[in-house]
mmCIF file of C-alpha atoms and ligand atoms in Angstrom:
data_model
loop_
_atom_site.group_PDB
_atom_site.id
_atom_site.type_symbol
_atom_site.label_atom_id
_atom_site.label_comp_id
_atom_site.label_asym_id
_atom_site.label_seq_id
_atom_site.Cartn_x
_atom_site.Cartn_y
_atom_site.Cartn_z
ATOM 1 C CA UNK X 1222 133.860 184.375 274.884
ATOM 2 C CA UNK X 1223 136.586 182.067 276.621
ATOM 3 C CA UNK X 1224 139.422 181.302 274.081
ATOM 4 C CA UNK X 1225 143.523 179.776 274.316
ATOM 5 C CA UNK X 1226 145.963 179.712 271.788
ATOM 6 C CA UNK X 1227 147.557 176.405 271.371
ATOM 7 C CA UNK X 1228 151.078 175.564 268.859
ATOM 8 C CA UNK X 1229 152.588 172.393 267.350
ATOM 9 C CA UNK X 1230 155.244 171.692 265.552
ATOM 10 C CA UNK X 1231 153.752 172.358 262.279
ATOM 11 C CA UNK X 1232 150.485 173.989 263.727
ATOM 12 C CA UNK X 1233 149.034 176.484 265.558
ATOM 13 C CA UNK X 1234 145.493 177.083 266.836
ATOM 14 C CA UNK X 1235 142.890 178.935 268.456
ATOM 15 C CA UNK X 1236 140.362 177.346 270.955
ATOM 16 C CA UNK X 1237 136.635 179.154 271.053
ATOM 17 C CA UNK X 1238 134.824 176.940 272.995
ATOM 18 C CA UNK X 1239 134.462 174.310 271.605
ATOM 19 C CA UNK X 1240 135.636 175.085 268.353
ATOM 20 C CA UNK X 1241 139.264 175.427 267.036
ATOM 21 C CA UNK X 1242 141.078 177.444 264.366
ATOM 22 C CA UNK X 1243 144.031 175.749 263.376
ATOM 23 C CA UNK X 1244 146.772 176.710 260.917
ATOM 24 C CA UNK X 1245 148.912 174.111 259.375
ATOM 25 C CA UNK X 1246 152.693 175.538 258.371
ATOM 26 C CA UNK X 1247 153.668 176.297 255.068
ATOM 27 C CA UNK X 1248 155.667 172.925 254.276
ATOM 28 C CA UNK X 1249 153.897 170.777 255.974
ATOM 29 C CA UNK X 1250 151.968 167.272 255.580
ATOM 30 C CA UNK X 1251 148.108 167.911 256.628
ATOM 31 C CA UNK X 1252 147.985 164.622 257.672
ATOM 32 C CA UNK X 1253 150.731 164.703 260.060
ATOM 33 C CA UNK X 1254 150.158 168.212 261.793
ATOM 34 C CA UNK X 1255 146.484 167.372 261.695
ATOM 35 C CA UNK X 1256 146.800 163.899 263.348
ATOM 36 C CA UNK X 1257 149.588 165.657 265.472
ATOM 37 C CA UNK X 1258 146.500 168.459 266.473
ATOM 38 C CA UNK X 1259 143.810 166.326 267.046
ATOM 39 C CA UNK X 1260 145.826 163.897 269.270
ATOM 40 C CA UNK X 1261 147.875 167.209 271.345
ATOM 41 C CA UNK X 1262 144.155 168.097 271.891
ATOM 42 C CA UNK X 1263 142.256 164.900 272.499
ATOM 43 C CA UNK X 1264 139.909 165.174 269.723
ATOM 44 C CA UNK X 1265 137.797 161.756 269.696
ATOM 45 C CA UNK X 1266 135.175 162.606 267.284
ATOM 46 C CA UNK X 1267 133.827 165.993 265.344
ATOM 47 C CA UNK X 1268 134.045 167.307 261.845
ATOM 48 C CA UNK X 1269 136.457 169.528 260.050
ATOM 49 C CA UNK X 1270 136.710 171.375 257.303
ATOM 50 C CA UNK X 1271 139.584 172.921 255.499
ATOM 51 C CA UNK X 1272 140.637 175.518 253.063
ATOM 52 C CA UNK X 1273 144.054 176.737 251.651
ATOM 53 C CA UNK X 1274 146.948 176.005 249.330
ATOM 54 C CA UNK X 1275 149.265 173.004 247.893
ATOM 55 C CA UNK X 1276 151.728 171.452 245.828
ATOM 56 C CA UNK X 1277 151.320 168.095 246.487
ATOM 57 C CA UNK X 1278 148.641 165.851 246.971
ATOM 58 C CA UNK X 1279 148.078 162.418 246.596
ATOM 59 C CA UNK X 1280 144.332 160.840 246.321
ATOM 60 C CA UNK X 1281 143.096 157.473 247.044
ATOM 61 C CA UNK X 1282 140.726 155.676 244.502
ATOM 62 C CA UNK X 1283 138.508 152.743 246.202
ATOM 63 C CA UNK X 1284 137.610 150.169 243.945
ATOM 64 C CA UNK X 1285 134.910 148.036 246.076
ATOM 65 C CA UNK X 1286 135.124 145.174 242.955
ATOM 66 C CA UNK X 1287 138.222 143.765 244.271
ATOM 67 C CA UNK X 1288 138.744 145.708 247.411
ATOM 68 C CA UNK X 1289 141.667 147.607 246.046
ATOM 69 C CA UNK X 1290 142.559 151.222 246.438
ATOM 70 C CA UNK X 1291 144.521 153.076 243.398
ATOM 71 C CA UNK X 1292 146.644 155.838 244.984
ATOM 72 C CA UNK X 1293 147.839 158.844 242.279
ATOM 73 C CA UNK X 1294 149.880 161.711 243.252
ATOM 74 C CA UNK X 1295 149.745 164.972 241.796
ATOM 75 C CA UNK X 1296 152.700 167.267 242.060
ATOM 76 C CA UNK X 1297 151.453 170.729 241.090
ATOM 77 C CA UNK X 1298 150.471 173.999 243.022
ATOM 78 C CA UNK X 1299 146.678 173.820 243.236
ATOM 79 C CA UNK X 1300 144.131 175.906 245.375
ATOM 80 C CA UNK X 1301 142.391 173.828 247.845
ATOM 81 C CA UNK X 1302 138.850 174.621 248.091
ATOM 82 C CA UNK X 1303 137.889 172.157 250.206
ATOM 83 C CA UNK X 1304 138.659 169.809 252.737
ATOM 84 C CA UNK X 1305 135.505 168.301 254.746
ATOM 85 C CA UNK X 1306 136.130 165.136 256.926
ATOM 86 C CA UNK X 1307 135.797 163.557 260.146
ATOM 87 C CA UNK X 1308 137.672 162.545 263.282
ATOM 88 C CA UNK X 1309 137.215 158.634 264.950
ATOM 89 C CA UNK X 1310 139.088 155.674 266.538
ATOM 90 C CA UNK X 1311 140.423 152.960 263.851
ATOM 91 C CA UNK X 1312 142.787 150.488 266.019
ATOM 92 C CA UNK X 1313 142.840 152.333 268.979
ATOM 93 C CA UNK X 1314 144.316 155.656 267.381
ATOM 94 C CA UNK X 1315 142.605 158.650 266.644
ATOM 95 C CA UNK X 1316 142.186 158.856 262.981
ATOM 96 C CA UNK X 1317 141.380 161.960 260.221
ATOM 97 C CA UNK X 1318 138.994 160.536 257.316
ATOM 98 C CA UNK X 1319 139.415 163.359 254.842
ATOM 99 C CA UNK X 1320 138.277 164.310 251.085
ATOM 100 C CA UNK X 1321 139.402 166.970 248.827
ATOM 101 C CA UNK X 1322 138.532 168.975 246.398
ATOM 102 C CA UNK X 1323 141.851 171.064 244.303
ATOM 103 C CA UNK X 1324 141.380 173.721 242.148
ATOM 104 C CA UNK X 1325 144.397 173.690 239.326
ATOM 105 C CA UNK X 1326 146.336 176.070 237.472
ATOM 106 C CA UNK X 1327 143.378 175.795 234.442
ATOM 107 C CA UNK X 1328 140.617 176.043 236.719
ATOM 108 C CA UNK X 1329 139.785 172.298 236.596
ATOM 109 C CA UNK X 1330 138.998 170.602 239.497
ATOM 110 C CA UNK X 1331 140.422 167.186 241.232
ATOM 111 C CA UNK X 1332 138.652 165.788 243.656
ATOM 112 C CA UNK X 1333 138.888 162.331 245.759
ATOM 113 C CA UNK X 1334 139.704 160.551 249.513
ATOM 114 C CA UNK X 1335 143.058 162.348 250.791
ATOM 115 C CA UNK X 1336 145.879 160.097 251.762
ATOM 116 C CA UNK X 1337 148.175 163.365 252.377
ATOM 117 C CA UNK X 1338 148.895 166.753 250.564
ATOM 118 C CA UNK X 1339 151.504 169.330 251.222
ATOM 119 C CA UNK X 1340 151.084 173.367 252.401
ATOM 120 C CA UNK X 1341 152.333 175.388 249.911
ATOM 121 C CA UNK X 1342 150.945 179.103 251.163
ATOM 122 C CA UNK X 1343 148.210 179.123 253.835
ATOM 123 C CA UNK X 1344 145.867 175.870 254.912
ATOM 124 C CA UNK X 1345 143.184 177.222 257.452
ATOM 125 C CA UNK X 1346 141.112 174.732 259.395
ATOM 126 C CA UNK X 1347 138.119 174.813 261.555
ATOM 127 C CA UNK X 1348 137.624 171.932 263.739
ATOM 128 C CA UNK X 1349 134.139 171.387 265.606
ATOM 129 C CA UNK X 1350 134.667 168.556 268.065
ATOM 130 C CA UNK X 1351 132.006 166.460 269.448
ATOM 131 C CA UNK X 1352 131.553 165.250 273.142
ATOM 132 C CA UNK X 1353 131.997 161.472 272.742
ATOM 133 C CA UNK X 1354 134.043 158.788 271.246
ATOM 134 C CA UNK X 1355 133.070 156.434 267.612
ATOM 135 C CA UNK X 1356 134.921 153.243 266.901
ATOM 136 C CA UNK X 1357 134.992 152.601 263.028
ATOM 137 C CA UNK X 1358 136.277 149.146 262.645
ATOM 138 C CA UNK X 1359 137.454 147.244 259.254
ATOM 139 C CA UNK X 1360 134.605 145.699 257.253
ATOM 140 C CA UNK X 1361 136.792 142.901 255.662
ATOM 141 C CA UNK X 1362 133.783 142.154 252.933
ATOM 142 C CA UNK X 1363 133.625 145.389 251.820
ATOM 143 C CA UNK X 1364 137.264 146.535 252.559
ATOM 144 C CA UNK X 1365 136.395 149.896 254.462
ATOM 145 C CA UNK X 1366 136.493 151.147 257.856
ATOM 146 C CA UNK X 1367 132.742 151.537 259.004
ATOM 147 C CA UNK X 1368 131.299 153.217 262.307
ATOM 148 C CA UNK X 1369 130.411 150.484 265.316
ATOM 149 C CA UNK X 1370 128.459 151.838 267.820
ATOM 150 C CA UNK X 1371 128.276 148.979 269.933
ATOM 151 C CA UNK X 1372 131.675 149.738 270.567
HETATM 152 FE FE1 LIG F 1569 137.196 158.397 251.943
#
């Protein structure tokens, strides 16, 4: 089995045709070294899914009654025990849609649409890209991004 080791600034990864392990540094935004990844690796479109540790996260609440999103941060060390998401084009720019699931200190759970979250320990990804490119373009009625295959 073919594979390459790639790094980052804030990650590092393993390519396993066509798969990819990726580690994000302790520290770090997901959102940044992730975007950072999947652009450093021209990843169009694919799923990925995510495990790991941090103490800062902030979740996005869509409200589709008045098109609004409510945005909360939460500034504790919690276990993440999973990330699952997807990778398209908004705008021209390849673009992570991800959601979360944190474990905290009590054993509750959060849970929501991730605007960004911060490492604190280990966050372990697996990326599995797919072999083509999806356009999601802004549905102004509805106030959400949503796939167009026509384009
Ligand atoms: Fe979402």
């Amino acid at each position: 089995m073919e594979s390459q080791n790639f790094k980052g600034n804030n990650w590092s990864a393993r390519k396993v045709d066509p798969i990819y392990i990726v580690s994000v540094k302790d520290g770090s935004s997901i959102v940044d070294a992730l975007t950072d990844f999947i652009k450093s690796q021209n990843i169009q479109a694919g799923e990925v899914t995510g495990i790991g540790a941090v103490d800062e996260a902030t979740l996005r609440f869509f409200k589709p009654s008045d098109k609004k999103y409510v945005d909360k941060t939460f500034k504790e060390q919690m276990e993440v025990t999973q990330i699952s998401g997807n990778i398209s084009e908004i705008e021209g720019k390849p673009t992570l849609h991800l959601h979360i699931t944190l474990g905290r200190e009590d054993y509750t759970a959060l849970a929501g649409h991730l605007l960004d979250a911060k490492i604190r320990g280990a966050g372990e990804f697996i990326f599995y890209p797919l072999n083509t490119r999806v356009v999601k373009v802004k549905n102004e009625e509805v106030g959400i991004n949503f796939y167009d295959f026509e384009k």
